[in-house]
Amino acid sequence: MASNEADLFVDSLIGAPLKDDRALMEYPFFSIQKQPRMEPLVYDDGKIQITIEPGPKGLATIWDKDILLYVVSLINERIERGMTVDHTVRFAAHDLLRVTGRGTGKRSYDLLLDALHRLRSTNIMTTIESADERDRRGFGWIETWRVVERKTSTGRKIMAAIEITLNDWMFRALVKERRVLTINPTYFSLDSGLGRRIYEIGRKHLGNQEIWKISLDKLAKKIGTTRELRFFKRDLLKIIGDDVIPDYQLSLEVGPRGGRPVVIFEHRESQS
DNA sequence: GTGGGCTCCTATTCGGGGAA
DNA sequence: TTCCCCGAATAGGAGCCCAC
């Protein structure tokens, strides 16, 4: 979409289903801590290595990812309505803040700008190895962002619209490969970054299975936590106790012969 | 080594109010 | 009625201490 075309409409997502890219749910791509994380995030399972390096404002966080979810959902909504889509999406900042359950105060708009900055400046490098090939890539979460401000009659500047251009990788995943999953809107009400990440992992891995198990240390790796395993276990037990994860119920059991603890994901009985 | 309790810092949320 | 700003209150994240 040319930028002058983008000026013709401002999309809105109120009431539309929210989508997430499957690949974004699989690996620890985002920081789950609210304080700026300046050390890189590294995931290496032998076949895939992912290094995420922070920009000047730190790593993009799981709350920054809400912006991507919003854009992904906007694009998906347009595809499902048979409309044309492009790498560039334009929407009202206020709509995004409402959909993602944030305030609409000045602080929220400032944080939104910081989030755009982090999404643009966080550098992701992936190495995927197969039997005879090694594929290495580097990219940022978004290609570019632009904030359109307008002046009120009193001279005050307000954020009228945001324009985001997605990178090729993300656009291809959404439009060509249709790698999207619907997420529960109450996801946005999860304050804890760990809770959000656990929901994503459950959504990605449980699928139509009745139950999914993973060892505590592997789950910690998948989550990308910086916490020591014992602190991670404590945080996880609190989340299990609070029982706040939408759609899924978690439990922790000691592994066979008193071995490593195992985390069990199950669908909630009340879910349809 | 693990888990519970506690504290501190700060990001986030919320409610009231003004402008468009 | 909607959009945005401001300031106060709240809660999450992280670290420390101590008992087991």
CSV table of C-alpha atoms (C1' of nucleotides) in Angstrom, one decimal:
chain,number,residue,atom,x,y,z
A,1,MET,CA,0.0,0.0,0.0
A,2,ALA,CA,1.4,3.4,-0.9
A,3,SER,CA,1.5,5.9,1.9
A,4,ASN,CA,-1.0,8.2,0.3
A,5,GLU,CA,-3.5,5.3,0.1
A,6,ALA,CA,-2.9,4.6,3.7
A,7,ASP,CA,-4.1,8.1,4.5
A,8,LEU,CA,-7.5,7.2,3.1
A,9,PHE,CA,-8.7,5.0,5.9
A,10,VAL,CA,-8.0,4.3,9.6
A,11,ASP,CA,-8.9,0.7,10.5
A,12,SER,CA,-10.6,-0.3,13.8
A,13,LEU,CA,-10.6,-3.7,15.5
A,14,ILE,CA,-13.2,-3.3,18.2
A,15,GLY,CA,-15.2,-6.6,18.3
A,16,ALA,CA,-13.0,-8.5,15.8
A,17,PRO,CA,-11.4,-11.8,16.8
A,18,LEU,CA,-7.8,-11.5,18.0
A,19,LYS,CA,-5.1,-13.5,16.2
A,20,ASP,CA,-1.6,-14.4,17.0
A,21,ASP,CA,1.1,-15.8,14.7
A,22,ARG,CA,1.9,-19.4,15.6
A,23,ALA,CA,5.7,-18.9,15.2
A,24,LEU,CA,5.5,-16.0,17.8
A,25,MET,CA,4.0,-18.4,20.3
A,26,GLU,CA,6.6,-21.1,19.9
A,27,TYR,CA,9.8,-19.5,21.1
A,28,PRO,CA,10.7,-16.9,23.8
A,29,PHE,CA,10.9,-13.9,21.4
A,30,PHE,CA,9.8,-11.3,23.9
A,31,SER,CA,10.9,-10.2,27.4
A,32,ILE,CA,8.4,-11.1,30.0
A,33,GLN,CA,9.7,-8.6,32.6
A,34,LYS,CA,8.4,-5.0,32.9
A,35,GLN,CA,11.7,-3.5,33.7
A,36,PRO,CA,13.8,-2.9,30.5
A,37,ARG,CA,15.8,-6.0,29.7
A,38,MET,CA,19.2,-5.1,28.2
A,39,GLU,CA,20.8,-8.6,28.0
A,40,PRO,CA,20.1,-10.6,24.9
A,41,LEU,CA,17.6,-13.5,24.9
A,42,VAL,CA,19.1,-16.7,23.6
A,43,TYR,CA,17.2,-19.9,22.8
A,44,ASP,CA,19.0,-22.9,21.5
A,45,ASP,CA,17.5,-26.4,21.3
A,46,GLY,CA,20.2,-27.9,19.0
A,47,LYS,CA,18.2,-27.4,15.7
A,48,ILE,CA,17.1,-23.8,16.1
A,49,GLN,CA,19.1,-20.9,17.6
A,50,ILE,CA,17.5,-17.6,18.2
A,51,THR,CA,19.3,-14.5,19.6
A,52,ILE,CA,17.3,-11.4,20.3
A,53,GLU,CA,19.3,-8.3,21.0
A,54,PRO,CA,17.9,-5.2,22.7
A,55,GLY,CA,17.7,-1.8,21.2
A,56,PRO,CA,18.4,1.4,23.2
A,57,LYS,CA,15.2,1.0,25.2
A,58,GLY,CA,15.7,-2.7,25.8
A,59,LEU,CA,14.1,-5.8,24.4
A,60,ALA,CA,10.6,-5.7,23.0
A,61,THR,CA,8.3,-7.0,25.8
A,62,ILE,CA,5.3,-9.3,25.7
A,63,TRP,CA,3.2,-6.2,26.3
A,64,ASP,CA,4.7,-4.6,23.2
A,65,LYS,CA,3.7,-7.7,21.4
A,66,ASP,CA,0.0,-6.5,21.9
A,67,ILE,CA,0.7,-4.0,19.1
A,68,LEU,CA,1.8,-6.9,16.8
A,69,LEU,CA,-1.3,-8.9,17.8
A,70,TYR,CA,-3.5,-5.9,17.0
A,71,VAL,CA,-1.9,-5.4,13.6
A,72,VAL,CA,-2.0,-9.2,12.8
A,73,SER,CA,-5.7,-9.2,13.7
A,74,LEU,CA,-6.4,-6.1,11.6
A,75,ILE,CA,-4.7,-7.7,8.6
A,76,ASN,CA,-6.5,-11.0,9.2
A,77,GLU,CA,-9.8,-9.3,9.5
A,78,ARG,CA,-9.3,-7.6,6.1
A,79,ILE,CA,-8.3,-10.9,4.5
A,80,GLU,CA,-11.4,-12.6,5.8
A,81,ARG,CA,-13.6,-9.8,4.5
A,82,GLY,CA,-12.0,-10.3,1.1
A,83,MET,CA,-10.2,-6.9,1.1
A,84,THR,CA,-6.7,-6.3,-0.2
A,85,VAL,CA,-3.9,-6.1,2.3
A,86,ASP,CA,-0.4,-4.6,2.3
A,87,HIS,CA,2.7,-4.5,4.5
A,88,THR,CA,1.5,-1.1,5.8
A,89,VAL,CA,-1.4,-0.8,8.3
A,90,ARG,CA,-2.9,2.4,9.6
A,91,PHE,CA,-5.1,2.5,12.7
A,92,ALA,CA,-6.2,4.9,15.5
A,93,ALA,CA,-4.0,4.8,18.6
A,94,HIS,CA,-7.0,5.1,20.8
A,95,ASP,CA,-8.6,2.0,19.3
A,96,LEU,CA,-5.4,0.0,20.0
A,97,LEU,CA,-5.3,1.2,23.6
A,98,ARG,CA,-9.0,0.2,24.1
A,99,VAL,CA,-8.7,-3.2,22.5
A,100,THR,CA,-5.6,-4.1,24.5
A,101,GLY,CA,-7.2,-2.9,27.7
A,102,ARG,CA,-4.7,-0.1,28.5
A,103,GLY,CA,-5.6,3.3,29.7
A,104,THR,CA,-5.9,6.2,27.3
A,105,GLY,CA,-4.0,8.7,29.4
A,106,LYS,CA,-0.9,10.6,28.4
A,107,ARG,CA,1.3,7.9,30.0
A,108,SER,CA,-0.4,5.2,27.9
A,109,TYR,CA,0.4,7.2,24.7
A,110,ASP,CA,4.0,7.7,25.9
A,111,LEU,CA,4.4,3.9,26.6
A,112,LEU,CA,2.9,3.2,23.2
A,113,LEU,CA,5.7,5.2,21.6
A,114,ASP,CA,8.3,3.4,23.6
A,115,ALA,CA,6.8,0.1,22.6
A,116,LEU,CA,7.0,1.1,18.9
A,117,HIS,CA,10.6,2.1,19.4
A,118,ARG,CA,11.4,-1.3,21.0
A,119,LEU,CA,9.6,-3.3,18.3
A,120,ARG,CA,11.6,-1.4,15.7
A,121,SER,CA,15.0,-1.6,17.4
A,122,THR,CA,14.9,-5.1,18.8
A,123,ASN,CA,17.1,-7.3,16.5
A,124,ILE,CA,16.2,-10.9,16.0
A,125,MET,CA,18.7,-13.3,14.6
A,126,THR,CA,17.6,-16.9,13.8
A,127,THR,CA,19.6,-19.9,12.7
A,128,ILE,CA,17.6,-23.0,11.6
A,129,GLU,CA,19.5,-26.1,10.8
A,130,SER,CA,18.3,-29.1,8.8
A,131,ALA,CA,20.2,-32.1,7.6
A,132,ASP,CA,22.0,-30.3,4.7
A,133,GLU,CA,21.1,-26.6,5.1
A,134,ARG,CA,21.6,-23.8,7.6
A,135,ASP,CA,19.2,-20.8,7.2
A,136,ARG,CA,20.3,-17.6,9.1
A,137,ARG,CA,18.1,-14.4,9.2
A,138,GLY,CA,18.1,-11.1,11.0
A,139,PHE,CA,15.2,-8.7,11.3
A,140,GLY,CA,13.3,-6.3,13.6
A,141,TRP,CA,9.7,-6.9,14.7
A,142,ILE,CA,8.5,-4.1,12.4
A,143,GLU,CA,10.0,-2.5,9.4
A,144,THR,CA,9.0,1.1,10.2
A,145,TRP,CA,6.5,3.0,12.3
A,146,ARG,CA,5.0,6.4,11.9
A,147,VAL,CA,2.8,8.5,14.2
A,148,VAL,CA,0.5,11.0,12.6
A,149,GLU,CA,-0.4,13.9,15.0
A,150,ARG,CA,-2.8,16.6,14.5
A,151,LYS,CA,-3.2,20.0,16.2
A,152,THR,CA,-6.4,20.9,18.0
A,153,SER,CA,-7.8,24.4,17.9
A,154,THR,CA,-6.0,25.2,21.1
A,155,GLY,CA,-2.7,24.1,19.6
A,156,ARG,CA,-2.5,20.9,21.6
A,157,LYS,CA,-1.0,17.9,19.6
A,158,ILE,CA,-3.0,14.6,19.7
A,159,MET,CA,-2.0,11.3,18.3
A,160,ALA,CA,-4.4,10.9,15.4
A,161,ALA,CA,-3.2,7.6,13.9
A,162,ILE,CA,-0.3,5.1,13.8
A,163,GLU,CA,1.1,3.6,10.6
A,164,ILE,CA,3.1,0.4,10.9
A,165,THR,CA,4.9,-1.4,8.1
A,166,LEU,CA,5.5,-5.1,8.8
A,167,ASN,CA,8.6,-7.0,7.8
A,168,ASP,CA,8.4,-9.5,5.0
A,169,TRP,CA,8.7,-12.5,7.3
A,170,MET,CA,5.7,-11.5,9.4
A,171,PHE,CA,3.7,-10.5,6.4
A,172,ARG,CA,4.3,-13.8,4.6
A,173,ALA,CA,3.4,-15.8,7.7
A,174,LEU,CA,0.1,-13.9,8.0
A,175,VAL,CA,-1.0,-13.5,4.4
A,176,LYS,CA,0.6,-16.3,2.4
A,177,GLU,CA,1.0,-19.1,5.0
A,178,ARG,CA,-2.0,-18.0,7.2
A,179,ARG,CA,-0.1,-19.1,10.3
A,180,VAL,CA,-2.6,-17.6,12.8
A,181,LEU,CA,-4.4,-18.8,15.9
A,182,THR,CA,-7.3,-17.1,17.6
A,183,ILE,CA,-6.5,-16.0,21.1
A,184,ASN,CA,-8.8,-15.4,24.1
A,185,PRO,CA,-9.5,-11.7,24.5
A,186,THR,CA,-9.1,-12.1,28.3
A,187,TYR,CA,-5.4,-12.6,27.4
A,188,PHE,CA,-5.0,-8.9,27.6
A,189,SER,CA,-6.3,-8.8,31.1
A,190,LEU,CA,-3.3,-10.9,32.2
A,191,ASP,CA,-1.0,-8.5,34.0
A,192,SER,CA,1.8,-11.0,34.6
A,193,GLY,CA,4.2,-11.5,31.7
A,194,LEU,CA,4.8,-15.1,32.9
A,195,GLY,CA,1.0,-15.7,32.8
A,196,ARG,CA,0.8,-14.4,29.2
A,197,ARG,CA,3.7,-16.5,28.1
A,198,ILE,CA,2.2,-19.6,29.7
A,199,TYR,CA,-1.1,-19.0,27.9
A,200,GLU,CA,0.7,-18.7,24.6
A,201,ILE,CA,2.6,-21.9,25.2
A,202,GLY,CA,-0.6,-23.7,26.1
A,203,ARG,CA,-2.4,-22.3,23.1
A,204,LYS,CA,0.4,-23.4,20.8
A,205,HIS,CA,1.1,-26.9,22.2
A,206,LEU,CA,-2.2,-28.2,23.7
A,207,GLY,CA,-4.2,-27.8,20.5
A,208,ASN,CA,-6.8,-30.6,20.4
A,209,GLN,CA,-4.9,-32.8,22.8
A,210,GLU,CA,-6.6,-33.3,26.2
A,211,ILE,CA,-3.3,-32.9,28.1
A,212,TRP,CA,0.2,-31.8,27.5
A,213,LYS,CA,3.2,-32.3,29.8
A,214,ILE,CA,6.6,-30.6,29.9
A,215,SER,CA,9.4,-30.6,32.4
A,216,LEU,CA,9.8,-27.5,34.6
A,217,ASP,CA,13.3,-26.7,33.3
A,218,LYS,CA,12.2,-27.1,29.6
A,219,LEU,CA,9.2,-24.9,30.3
A,220,ALA,CA,11.6,-22.3,31.8
A,221,LYS,CA,13.7,-22.4,28.6
A,222,LYS,CA,10.6,-22.0,26.4
A,223,ILE,CA,9.4,-19.1,28.5
A,224,GLY,CA,12.8,-17.4,28.3
A,225,THR,CA,12.8,-16.5,32.0
A,226,THR,CA,15.8,-14.9,33.6
A,227,ARG,CA,14.8,-16.3,37.0
A,228,GLU,CA,16.6,-19.1,38.8
A,229,LEU,CA,14.6,-22.3,38.4
A,230,ARG,CA,13.6,-22.3,42.1
A,231,PHE,CA,12.2,-18.7,41.8
A,232,PHE,CA,10.6,-19.6,38.5
A,233,LYS,CA,8.9,-22.6,40.2
A,234,ARG,CA,7.6,-20.3,43.0
A,235,ASP,CA,6.2,-17.8,40.4
A,236,LEU,CA,4.6,-20.7,38.5
A,237,LEU,CA,3.0,-22.1,41.7
A,238,LYS,CA,1.5,-18.7,42.4
A,239,ILE,CA,0.0,-18.6,38.9
A,240,ILE,CA,-1.3,-22.2,39.3
A,241,GLY,CA,-2.8,-21.2,42.7
A,242,ASP,CA,-4.4,-18.0,41.3
A,243,ASP,CA,-5.8,-20.0,38.4
A,244,VAL,CA,-6.0,-17.0,36.1
A,245,ILE,CA,-4.9,-18.5,32.7
A,246,PRO,CA,-7.7,-18.4,30.2
A,247,ASP,CA,-8.8,-21.7,28.6
A,248,TYR,CA,-6.2,-23.8,30.4
A,249,GLN,CA,-5.6,-25.3,33.8
A,250,LEU,CA,-2.1,-26.0,35.0
A,251,SER,CA,-0.7,-28.3,37.7
A,252,LEU,CA,2.8,-29.3,38.8
A,253,GLU,CA,3.7,-32.8,39.7
A,254,VAL,CA,6.9,-34.5,40.7
A,255,GLY,CA,8.4,-36.5,37.9
A,256,PRO,CA,8.8,-40.3,37.9
A,257,ARG,CA,10.9,-41.7,40.8
A,258,GLY,CA,11.0,-38.3,42.5
A,259,GLY,CA,12.6,-36.9,39.4
A,260,ARG,CA,12.3,-33.5,37.7
A,261,PRO,CA,9.0,-31.6,38.3
A,262,VAL,CA,6.6,-31.8,35.3
A,263,VAL,CA,4.1,-29.1,34.4
A,264,ILE,CA,0.7,-30.4,33.1
A,265,PHE,CA,-1.5,-28.3,30.8
A,266,GLU,CA,-5.2,-29.2,30.5
A,267,HIS,CA,-8.2,-27.6,28.9
A,268,ARG,CA,-10.6,-26.1,31.3
A,269,GLU,CA,-13.7,-28.3,31.7
A,270,SER,CA,-16.1,-25.4,31.2
A,271,GLN,CA,-14.5,-24.5,27.9
A,272,SER,CA,-16.7,-25.4,24.8
B,1,DG,C1',19.0,-26.4,47.8
B,2,DT,C1',14.2,-25.0,48.5
B,3,DG,C1',10.3,-22.4,49.8
B,4,DG,C1',7.9,-18.8,52.4
B,5,DG,C1',7.8,-14.1,54.0
B,6,DC,C1',9.0,-9.5,53.4
B,7,DT,C1',10.6,-5.1,51.3
B,8,DC,C1',11.5,-1.8,47.7
B,9,DC,C1',11.3,0.2,43.2
B,10,DT,C1',8.7,1.5,39.5
B,11,DA,C1',5.5,0.4,35.8
B,12,DT,C1',0.7,0.2,35.2
B,13,DT,C1',-4.0,1.3,36.2
B,14,DC,C1',-7.8,4.1,37.5
B,15,DG,C1',-10.8,8.0,38.2
B,16,DG,C1',-11.8,12.8,37.5
B,17,DG,C1',-12.0,16.4,34.5
B,18,DG,C1',-11.2,19.4,30.3
B,19,DA,C1',-11.3,19.8,25.2
B,20,DA,C1',-13.3,18.7,20.8
C,1,DT,C1',-20.1,11.4,23.5
C,2,DT,C1',-15.5,10.6,22.5
C,3,DC,C1',-10.8,11.5,23.1
C,4,DC,C1',-7.1,12.8,25.9
C,5,DC,C1',-4.4,14.5,30.1
C,6,DC,C1',-3.0,14.4,35.0
C,7,DG,C1',-2.1,12.7,39.5
C,8,DA,C1',-2.7,9.2,43.0
C,9,DA,C1',-3.1,4.4,44.1
C,10,DT,C1',-2.0,-0.2,43.1
C,11,DA,C1',0.4,-4.3,42.0
C,12,DG,C1',4.2,-6.8,39.6
C,13,DG,C1',9.1,-8.1,39.5
C,14,DA,C1',13.1,-8.9,41.8
C,15,DG,C1',16.1,-9.6,45.6
C,16,DC,C1',17.1,-10.6,50.4
C,17,DC,C1',16.8,-13.2,54.6
C,18,DC,C1',15.9,-17.2,57.2
C,19,DA,C1',14.1,-21.7,58.5
C,20,DC,C1',13.8,-26.3,57.1
